[in-house]
Tab-separated table of C-alpha atoms in Angstrom:
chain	number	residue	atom	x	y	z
R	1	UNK	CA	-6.003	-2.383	12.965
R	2	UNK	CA	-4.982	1.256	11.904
R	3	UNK	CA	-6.176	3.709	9.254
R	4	UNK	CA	-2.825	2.596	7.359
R	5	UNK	CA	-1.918	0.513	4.482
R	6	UNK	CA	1.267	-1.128	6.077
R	7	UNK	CA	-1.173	-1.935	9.061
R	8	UNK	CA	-3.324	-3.499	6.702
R	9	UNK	CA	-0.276	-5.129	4.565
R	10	UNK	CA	0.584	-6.724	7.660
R	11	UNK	CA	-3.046	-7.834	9.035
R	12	UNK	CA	-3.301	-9.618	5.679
R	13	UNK	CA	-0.475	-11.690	5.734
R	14	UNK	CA	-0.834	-12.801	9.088
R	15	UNK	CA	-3.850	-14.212	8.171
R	16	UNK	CA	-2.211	-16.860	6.776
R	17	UNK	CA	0.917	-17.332	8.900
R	18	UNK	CA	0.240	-20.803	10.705
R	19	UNK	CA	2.505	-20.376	13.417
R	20	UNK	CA	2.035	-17.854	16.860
R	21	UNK	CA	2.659	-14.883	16.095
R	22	UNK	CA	2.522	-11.464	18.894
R	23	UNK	CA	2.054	-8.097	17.840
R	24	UNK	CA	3.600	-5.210	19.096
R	25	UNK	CA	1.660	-2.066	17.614
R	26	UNK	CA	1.683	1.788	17.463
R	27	UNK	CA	-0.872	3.697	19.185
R	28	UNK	CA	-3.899	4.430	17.210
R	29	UNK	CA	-4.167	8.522	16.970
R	30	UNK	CA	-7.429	10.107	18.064
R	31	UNK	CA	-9.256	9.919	14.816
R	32	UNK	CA	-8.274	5.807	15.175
R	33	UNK	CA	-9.833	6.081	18.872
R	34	UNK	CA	-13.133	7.134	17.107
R	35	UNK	CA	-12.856	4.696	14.618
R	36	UNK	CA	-13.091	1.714	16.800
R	37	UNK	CA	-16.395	0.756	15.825
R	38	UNK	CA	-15.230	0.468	12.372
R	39	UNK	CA	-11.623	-0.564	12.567
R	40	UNK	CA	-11.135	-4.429	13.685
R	41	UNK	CA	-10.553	-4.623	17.278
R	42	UNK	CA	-7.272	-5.695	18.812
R	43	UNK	CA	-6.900	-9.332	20.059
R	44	UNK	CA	-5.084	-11.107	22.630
R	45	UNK	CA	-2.060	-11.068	20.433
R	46	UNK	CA	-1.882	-7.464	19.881
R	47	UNK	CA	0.298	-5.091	22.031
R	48	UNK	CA	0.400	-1.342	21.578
R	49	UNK	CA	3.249	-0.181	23.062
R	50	UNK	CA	4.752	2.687	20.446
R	51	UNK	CA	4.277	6.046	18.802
R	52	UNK	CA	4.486	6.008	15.538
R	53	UNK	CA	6.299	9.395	14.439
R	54	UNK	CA	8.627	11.536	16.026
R	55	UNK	CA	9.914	11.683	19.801
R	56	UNK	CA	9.752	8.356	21.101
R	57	UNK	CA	12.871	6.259	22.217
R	58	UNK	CA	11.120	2.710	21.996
R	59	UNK	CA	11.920	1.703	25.296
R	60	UNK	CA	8.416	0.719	26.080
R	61	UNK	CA	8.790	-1.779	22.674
R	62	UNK	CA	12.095	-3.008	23.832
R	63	UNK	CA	10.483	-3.692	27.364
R	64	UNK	CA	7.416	-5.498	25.621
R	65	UNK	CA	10.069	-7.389	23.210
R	66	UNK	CA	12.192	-8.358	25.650
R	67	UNK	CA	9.492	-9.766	28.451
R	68	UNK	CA	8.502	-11.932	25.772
R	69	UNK	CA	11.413	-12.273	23.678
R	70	UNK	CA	10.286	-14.241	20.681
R	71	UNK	CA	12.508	-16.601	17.969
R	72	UNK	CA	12.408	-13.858	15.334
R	73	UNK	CA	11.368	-10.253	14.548
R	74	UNK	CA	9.822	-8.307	11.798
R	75	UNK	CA	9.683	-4.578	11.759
R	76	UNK	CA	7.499	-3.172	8.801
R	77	UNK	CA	9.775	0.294	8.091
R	78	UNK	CA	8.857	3.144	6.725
R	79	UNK	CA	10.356	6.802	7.341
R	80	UNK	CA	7.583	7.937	9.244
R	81	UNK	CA	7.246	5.549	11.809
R	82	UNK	CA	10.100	5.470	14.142
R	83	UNK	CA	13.499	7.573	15.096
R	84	UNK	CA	16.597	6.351	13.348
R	85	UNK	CA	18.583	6.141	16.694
R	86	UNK	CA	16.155	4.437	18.520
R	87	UNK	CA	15.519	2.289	15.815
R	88	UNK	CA	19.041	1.022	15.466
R	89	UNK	CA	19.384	0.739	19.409
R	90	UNK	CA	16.452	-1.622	19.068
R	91	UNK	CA	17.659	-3.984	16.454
R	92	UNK	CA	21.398	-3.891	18.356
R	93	UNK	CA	19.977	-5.323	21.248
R	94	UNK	CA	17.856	-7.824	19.478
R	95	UNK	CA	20.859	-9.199	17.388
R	96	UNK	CA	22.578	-9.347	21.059
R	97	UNK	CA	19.698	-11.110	22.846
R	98	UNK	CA	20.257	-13.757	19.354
R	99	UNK	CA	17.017	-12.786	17.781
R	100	UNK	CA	16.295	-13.265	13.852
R	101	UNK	CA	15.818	-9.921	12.553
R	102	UNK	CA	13.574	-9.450	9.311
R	103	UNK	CA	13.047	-5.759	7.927
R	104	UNK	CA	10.374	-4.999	5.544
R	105	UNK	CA	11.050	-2.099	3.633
R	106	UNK	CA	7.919	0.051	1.916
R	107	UNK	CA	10.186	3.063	0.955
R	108	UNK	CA	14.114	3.499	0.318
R	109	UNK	CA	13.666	6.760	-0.766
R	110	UNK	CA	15.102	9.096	1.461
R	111	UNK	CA	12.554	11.971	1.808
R	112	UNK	CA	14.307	15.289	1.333
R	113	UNK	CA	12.809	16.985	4.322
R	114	UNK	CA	13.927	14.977	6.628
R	115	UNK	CA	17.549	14.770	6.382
R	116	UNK	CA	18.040	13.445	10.235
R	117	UNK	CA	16.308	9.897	8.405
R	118	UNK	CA	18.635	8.575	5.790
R	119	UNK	CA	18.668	4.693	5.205
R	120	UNK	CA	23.047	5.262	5.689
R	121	UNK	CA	22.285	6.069	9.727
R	122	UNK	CA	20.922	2.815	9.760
R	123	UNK	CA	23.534	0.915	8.118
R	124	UNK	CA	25.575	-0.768	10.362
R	125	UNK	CA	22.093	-1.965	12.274
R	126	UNK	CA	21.094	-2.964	8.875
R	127	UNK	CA	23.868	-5.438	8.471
R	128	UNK	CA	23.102	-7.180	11.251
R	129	UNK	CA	19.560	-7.922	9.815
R	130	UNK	CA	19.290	-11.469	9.289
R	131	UNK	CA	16.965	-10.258	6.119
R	132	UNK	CA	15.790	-6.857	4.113
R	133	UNK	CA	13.309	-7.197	2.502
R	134	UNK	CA	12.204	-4.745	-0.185
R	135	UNK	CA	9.156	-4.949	-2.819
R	136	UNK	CA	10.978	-3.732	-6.132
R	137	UNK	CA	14.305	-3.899	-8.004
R	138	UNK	CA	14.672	-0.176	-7.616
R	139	UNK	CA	14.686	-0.856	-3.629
R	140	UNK	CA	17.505	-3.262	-3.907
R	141	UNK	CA	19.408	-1.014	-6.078
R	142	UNK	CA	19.003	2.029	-3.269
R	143	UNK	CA	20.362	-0.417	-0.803
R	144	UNK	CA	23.125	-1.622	-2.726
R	145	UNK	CA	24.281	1.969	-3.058
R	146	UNK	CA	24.978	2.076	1.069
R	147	UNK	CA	26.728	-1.632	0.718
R	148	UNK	CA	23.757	-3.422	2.087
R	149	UNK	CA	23.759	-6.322	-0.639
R	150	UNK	CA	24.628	-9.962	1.223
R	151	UNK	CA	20.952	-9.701	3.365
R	152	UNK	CA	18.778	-8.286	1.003
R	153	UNK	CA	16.340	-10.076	-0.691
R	154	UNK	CA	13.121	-9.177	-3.009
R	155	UNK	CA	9.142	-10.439	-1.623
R	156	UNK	CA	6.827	-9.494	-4.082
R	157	UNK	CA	3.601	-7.265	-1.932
R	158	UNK	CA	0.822	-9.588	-2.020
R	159	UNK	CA	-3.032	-8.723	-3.424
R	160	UNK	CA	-6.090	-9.515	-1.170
R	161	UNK	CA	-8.305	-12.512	-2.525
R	162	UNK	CA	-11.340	-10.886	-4.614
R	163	UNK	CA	-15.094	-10.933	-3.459
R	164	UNK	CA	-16.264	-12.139	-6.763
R	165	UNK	CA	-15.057	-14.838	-9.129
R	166	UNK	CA	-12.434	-12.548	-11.740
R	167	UNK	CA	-14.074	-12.602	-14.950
R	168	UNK	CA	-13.736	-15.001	-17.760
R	169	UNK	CA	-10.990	-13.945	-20.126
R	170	UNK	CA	-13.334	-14.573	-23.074
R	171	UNK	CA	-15.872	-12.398	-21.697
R	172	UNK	CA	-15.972	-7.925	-22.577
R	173	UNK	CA	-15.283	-6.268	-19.829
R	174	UNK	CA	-17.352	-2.996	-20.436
R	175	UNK	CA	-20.882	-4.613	-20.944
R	176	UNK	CA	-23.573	-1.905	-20.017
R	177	UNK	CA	-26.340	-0.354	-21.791
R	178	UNK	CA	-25.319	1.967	-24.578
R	179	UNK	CA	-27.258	5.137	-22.481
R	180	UNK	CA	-25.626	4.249	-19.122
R	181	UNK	CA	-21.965	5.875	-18.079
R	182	UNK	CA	-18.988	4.830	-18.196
R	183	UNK	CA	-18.089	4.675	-14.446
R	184	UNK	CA	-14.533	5.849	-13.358
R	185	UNK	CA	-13.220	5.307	-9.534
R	186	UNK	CA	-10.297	6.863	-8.277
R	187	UNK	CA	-9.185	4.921	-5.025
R	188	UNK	CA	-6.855	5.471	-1.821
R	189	UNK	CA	-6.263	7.757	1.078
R	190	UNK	CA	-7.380	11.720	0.144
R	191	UNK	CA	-3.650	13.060	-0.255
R	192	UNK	CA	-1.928	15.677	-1.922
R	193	UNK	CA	0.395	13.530	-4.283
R	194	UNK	CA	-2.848	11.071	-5.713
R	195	UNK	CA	-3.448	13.360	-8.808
R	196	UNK	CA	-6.651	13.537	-7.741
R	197	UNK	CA	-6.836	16.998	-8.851
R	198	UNK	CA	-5.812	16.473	-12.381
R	199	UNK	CA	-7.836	13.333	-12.299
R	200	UNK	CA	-10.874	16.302	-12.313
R	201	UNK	CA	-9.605	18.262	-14.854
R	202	UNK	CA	-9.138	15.031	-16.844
R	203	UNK	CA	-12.919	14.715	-16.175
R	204	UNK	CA	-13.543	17.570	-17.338
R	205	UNK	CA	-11.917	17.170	-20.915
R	206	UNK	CA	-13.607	13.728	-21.442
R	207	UNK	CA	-17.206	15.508	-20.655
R	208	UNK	CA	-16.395	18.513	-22.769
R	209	UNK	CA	-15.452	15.975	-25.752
R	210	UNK	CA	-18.887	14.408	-25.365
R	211	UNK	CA	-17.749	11.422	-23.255
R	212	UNK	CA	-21.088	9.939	-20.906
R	213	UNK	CA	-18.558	9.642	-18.058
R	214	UNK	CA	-18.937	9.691	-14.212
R	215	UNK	CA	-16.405	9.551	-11.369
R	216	UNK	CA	-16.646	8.047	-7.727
R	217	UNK	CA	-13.842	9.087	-5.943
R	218	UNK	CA	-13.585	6.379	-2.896
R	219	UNK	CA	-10.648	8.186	-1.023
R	220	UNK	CA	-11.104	8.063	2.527
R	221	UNK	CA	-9.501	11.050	4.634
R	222	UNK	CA	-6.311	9.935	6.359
R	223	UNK	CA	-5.825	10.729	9.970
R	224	UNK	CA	-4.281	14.110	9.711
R	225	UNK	CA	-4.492	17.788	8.565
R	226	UNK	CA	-2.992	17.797	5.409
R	227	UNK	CA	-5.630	15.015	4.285
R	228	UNK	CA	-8.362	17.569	5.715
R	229	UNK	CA	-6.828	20.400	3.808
R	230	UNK	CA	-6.585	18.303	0.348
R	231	UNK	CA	-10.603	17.090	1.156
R	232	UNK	CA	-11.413	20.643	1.161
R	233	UNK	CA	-9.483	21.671	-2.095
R	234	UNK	CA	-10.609	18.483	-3.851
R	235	UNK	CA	-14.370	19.533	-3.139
R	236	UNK	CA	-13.605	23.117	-4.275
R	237	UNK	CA	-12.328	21.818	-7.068
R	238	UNK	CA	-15.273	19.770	-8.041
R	239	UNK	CA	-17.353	22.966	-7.891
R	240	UNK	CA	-15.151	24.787	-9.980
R	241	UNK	CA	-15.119	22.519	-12.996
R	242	UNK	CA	-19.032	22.260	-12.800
R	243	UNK	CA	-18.689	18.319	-12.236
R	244	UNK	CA	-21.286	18.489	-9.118
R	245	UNK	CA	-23.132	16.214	-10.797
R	246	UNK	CA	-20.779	13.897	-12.571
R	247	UNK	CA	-18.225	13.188	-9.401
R	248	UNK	CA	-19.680	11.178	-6.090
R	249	UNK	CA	-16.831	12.044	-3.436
R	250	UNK	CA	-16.713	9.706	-0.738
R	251	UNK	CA	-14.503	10.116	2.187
R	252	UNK	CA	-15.809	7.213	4.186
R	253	UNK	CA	-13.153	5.185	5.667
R	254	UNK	CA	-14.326	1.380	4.587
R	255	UNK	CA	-13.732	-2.061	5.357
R	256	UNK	CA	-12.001	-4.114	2.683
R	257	UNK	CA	-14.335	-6.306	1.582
R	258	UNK	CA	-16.884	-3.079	1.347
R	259	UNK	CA	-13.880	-1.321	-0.830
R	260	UNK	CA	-13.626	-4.360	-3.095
R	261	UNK	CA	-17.257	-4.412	-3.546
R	262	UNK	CA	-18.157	-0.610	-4.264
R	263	UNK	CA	-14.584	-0.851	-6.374
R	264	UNK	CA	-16.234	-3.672	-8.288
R	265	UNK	CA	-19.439	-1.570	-9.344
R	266	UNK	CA	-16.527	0.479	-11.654
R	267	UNK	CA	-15.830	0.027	-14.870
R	268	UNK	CA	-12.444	1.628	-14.640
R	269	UNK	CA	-9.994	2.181	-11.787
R	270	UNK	CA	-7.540	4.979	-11.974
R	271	UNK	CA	-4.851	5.879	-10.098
R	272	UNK	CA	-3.451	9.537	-11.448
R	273	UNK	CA	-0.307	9.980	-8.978
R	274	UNK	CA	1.934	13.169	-10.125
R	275	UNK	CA	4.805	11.337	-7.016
R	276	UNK	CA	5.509	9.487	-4.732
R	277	UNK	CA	8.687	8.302	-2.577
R	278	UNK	CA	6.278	5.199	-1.868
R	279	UNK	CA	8.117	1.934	-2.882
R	280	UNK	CA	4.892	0.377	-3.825
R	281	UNK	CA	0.784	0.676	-3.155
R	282	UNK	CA	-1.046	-1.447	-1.142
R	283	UNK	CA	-4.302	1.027	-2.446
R	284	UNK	CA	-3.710	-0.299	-6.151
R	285	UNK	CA	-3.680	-3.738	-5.162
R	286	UNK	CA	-7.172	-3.630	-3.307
R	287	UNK	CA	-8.114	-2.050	-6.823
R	288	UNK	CA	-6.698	-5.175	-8.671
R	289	UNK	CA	-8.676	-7.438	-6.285
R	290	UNK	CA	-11.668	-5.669	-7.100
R	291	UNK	CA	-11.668	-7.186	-10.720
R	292	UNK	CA	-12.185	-4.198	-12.558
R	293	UNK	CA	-9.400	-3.138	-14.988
R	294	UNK	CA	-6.874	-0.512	-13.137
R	295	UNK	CA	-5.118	2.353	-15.229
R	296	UNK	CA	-2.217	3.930	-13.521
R	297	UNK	CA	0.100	6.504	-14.070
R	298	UNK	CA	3.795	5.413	-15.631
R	299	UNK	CA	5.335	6.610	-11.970
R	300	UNK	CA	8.111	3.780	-10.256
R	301	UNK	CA	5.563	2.580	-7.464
R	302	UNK	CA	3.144	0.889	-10.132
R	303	UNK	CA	6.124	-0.913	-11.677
R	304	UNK	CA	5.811	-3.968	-9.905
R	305	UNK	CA	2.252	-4.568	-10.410
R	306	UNK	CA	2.474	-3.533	-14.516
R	307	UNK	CA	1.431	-7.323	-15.628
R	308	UNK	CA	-1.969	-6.648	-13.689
R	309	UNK	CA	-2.521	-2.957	-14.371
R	310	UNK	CA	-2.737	-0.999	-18.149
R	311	UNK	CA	-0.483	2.321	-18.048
R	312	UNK	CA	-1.599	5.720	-18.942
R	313	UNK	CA	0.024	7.670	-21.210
R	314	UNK	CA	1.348	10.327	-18.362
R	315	UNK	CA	0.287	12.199	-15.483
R	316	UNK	CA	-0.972	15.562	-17.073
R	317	UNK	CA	-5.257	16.011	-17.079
R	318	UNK	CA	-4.470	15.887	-21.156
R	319	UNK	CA	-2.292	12.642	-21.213
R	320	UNK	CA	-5.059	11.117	-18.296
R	321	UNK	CA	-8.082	11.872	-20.677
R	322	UNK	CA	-6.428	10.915	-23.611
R	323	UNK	CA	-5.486	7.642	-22.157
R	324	UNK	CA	-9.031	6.896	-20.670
R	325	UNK	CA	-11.000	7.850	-24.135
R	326	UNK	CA	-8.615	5.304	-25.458
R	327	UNK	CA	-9.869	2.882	-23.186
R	328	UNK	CA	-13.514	3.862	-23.178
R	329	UNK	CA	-13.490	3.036	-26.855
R	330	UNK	CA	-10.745	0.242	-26.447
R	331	UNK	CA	-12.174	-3.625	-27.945
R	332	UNK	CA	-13.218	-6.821	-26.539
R	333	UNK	CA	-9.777	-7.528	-27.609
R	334	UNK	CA	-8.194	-5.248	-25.654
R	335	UNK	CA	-10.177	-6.124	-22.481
R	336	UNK	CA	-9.691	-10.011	-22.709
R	337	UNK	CA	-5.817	-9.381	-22.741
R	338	UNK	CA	-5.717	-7.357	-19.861
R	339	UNK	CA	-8.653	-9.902	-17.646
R	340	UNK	CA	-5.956	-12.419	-19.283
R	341	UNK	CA	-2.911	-10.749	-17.148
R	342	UNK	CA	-4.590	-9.592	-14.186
R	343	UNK	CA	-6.302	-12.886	-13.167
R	344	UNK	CA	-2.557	-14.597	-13.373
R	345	UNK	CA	-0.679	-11.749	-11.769
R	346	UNK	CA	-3.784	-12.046	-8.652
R	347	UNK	CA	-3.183	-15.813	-8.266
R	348	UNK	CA	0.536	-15.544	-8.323
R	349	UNK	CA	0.483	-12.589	-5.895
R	350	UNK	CA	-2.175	-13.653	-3.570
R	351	UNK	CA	-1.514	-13.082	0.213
R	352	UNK	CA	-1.813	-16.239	0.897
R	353	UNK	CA	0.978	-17.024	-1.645
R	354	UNK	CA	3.179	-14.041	-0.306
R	355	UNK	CA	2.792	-15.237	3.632
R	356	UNK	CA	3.514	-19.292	3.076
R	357	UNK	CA	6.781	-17.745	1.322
R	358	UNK	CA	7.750	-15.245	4.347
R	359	UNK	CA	6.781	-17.528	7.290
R	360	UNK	CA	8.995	-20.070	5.603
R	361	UNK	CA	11.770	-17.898	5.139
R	362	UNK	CA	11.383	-17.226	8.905
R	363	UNK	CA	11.326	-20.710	9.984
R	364	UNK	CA	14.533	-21.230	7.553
R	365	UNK	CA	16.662	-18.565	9.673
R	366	UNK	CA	15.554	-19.959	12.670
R	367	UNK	CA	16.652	-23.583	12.071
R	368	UNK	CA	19.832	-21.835	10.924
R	369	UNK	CA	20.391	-20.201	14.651
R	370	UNK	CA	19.612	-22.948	16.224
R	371	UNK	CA	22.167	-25.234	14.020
R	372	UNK	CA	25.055	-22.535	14.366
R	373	UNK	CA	24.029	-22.278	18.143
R	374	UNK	CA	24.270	-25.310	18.840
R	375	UNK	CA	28.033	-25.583	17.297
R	376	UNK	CA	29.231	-22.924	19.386
């Protein structure tokens, strides 16, 4: 129930979990505060009692864990969200107190400017982990390389279920009225690394070459400054290509059945990321619920999701225009092979799919403490 896409990876697969589960949450930040009308409101379940960021020890988690001390644990990780240290300390006493201990990764890439937060600080709290869990072969690789092999294991990030029934395979994608445009959407928090500046220049190129193309840009500020910043330049941007009247930017933060529906009006979705030390996007997978065909940049963090997707032919405004002309002008052909992959990657992939597969898992470890408790 945050502006984030881990909060909202983890909101969708709980959906589905059949068993009780608690929550122990960060703090929403102030922009979150004004949100509430908007952002889902906690239930009885749902504890905030952490910061996510920098400075805080945990100890209110660890008293919230502990007074209710349940069979197993899963911490979603990422590099912003808690101190190493503190982190570790946390998952010691957990393993302690006998507690199955599941970590989710959603980056392994240790960020450059932040040396103090390298996965190899956590490693000897890592092996105690009853499970890692990662999204992508490169992830298990990156944790093989610090020896932490025997608990890791690979759960596919799951897709939402779409609003409208995907289309029939035999049926074009692109059918609109030769006059109307072809309608691009670019999707996913306003950040610097999106691309959403060459995206614009790419823009640019198609409408200079004649091409009846207009963009929506549905990226929703993220609560902090650099996202403010990065809204300002994209909007100068806009004005400095001339595209005032070919690009709608909306910064609206929306619900996801209201993303999957304004994504659905699209006839394209692209995702123009220059980099990322992301492990995988939960943004591109709303886009694949949407049903409209998603082109993406040939960047690691779209790998897993490259049976439902088409890839560009590189990041640079050139490569981007090039590849979307392509597709503008692409077949029925074309279009029926990619509805072809995309509706079979959704169904395999669905949340609901993804959470039957990690509350079993959970179960599984727990019968397997109780059985080696019980011989002791």
């Amino acid at each position: 129930n945050t502006r984030c896409g881990i909060a909202g990876y983890s909101g969708d697969l709980l959906e589905y979990f059949e068993g009780d589960v608690s929550v122990f949450a960060s703090r929403r930040t102030p922009e979150e505060e004004l949100d509430k009308w908007l952002l889902p409101q906690d239930g009885p379940e749902v504890t905030r009692c952490w910061s996510s960021g920098f400075g805080d020890d945990l100890s209110e988690l660890r008293e919230a864990l502990f007074a209710d001390l349940p069979g197993a644990v899963v911490i979603q990780f990422n590099y912003g969200f808690f101190e190493f240290p503190a982190l570790a300390n946390l998952i010691d006493a957990l393993k302690e107190a006998g507690v199955v201990v599941v970590v989710v990764f959603h980056s392994t890439f240790d960020p450059p400017e932040l040396p103090e937060r390298r996965l190899d600080v956590l490693r000897d709290a890592l092996l105690r982990c009853d499970r890692l869990l990662v999204h992508s072969p490169q992830d298990l690789n990156r944790l093989k390389a610090i020896g932490l092999v025997n608990n890791t294991t690979l759960l596919p990030h799951g897709v939402l279920s779409t609003l409208q029934k995907p289309t029939s395979v035999s049926t074009p994608t692109i059918a609109r009225p030769a006059h109307a445009p072809f309608r691009i959407a670019s999707f996913g928090f306003l950040l610097p690394h999106k691309g959403l500046e060459q995206l614009l220049e790419a823009l640019a190129l198609l409408r200079e070459q004649g091409a009846n193309v207009f963009l929506h840009m549905l990226n929703a500020e993220y609560p902090a400054a650099v996202s403010r910043e990065a809204i300002a330049d994209i909007a100068a941007r806009i004005q400095s290509l001339g595209l005032e009247n070919a690009v709608n930017l909306d910064t609206t933060y929306y619900t996801d059945d209201e993303c999957l529906e304004r994504l659905g009006r699209s006839d394209l979705i692209v995702f123009p990321y220059q980099s990322t030390q992301e492990s995988s996007s939960a943004a591109v997978r709303h886009a694949i619920a949407s049903g409209t065909p998603v082109a993406v940049t040939p960047l690691d963090i779209f790998d897993d999701v490259l049976p439902a997707v088409i890839a560009l032919p590189g990041s640079e405004p050139r490569e981007l225009a090039t590849g979307i002309a392509s597709l503008i002008n692409g077949g029925d052909e074309q279009w029926q092979g990619y509805r072809q992959r995309a509706n079979a990657w959704r169904e395999s992939h669905a949340h609901s799919v993804i959470a039957r597969k990690l509350e079993g898992m959970l179960l599984a470890l727990l019968r397997e403490h109780a059985a080696s408790a019980a011989t002791k």
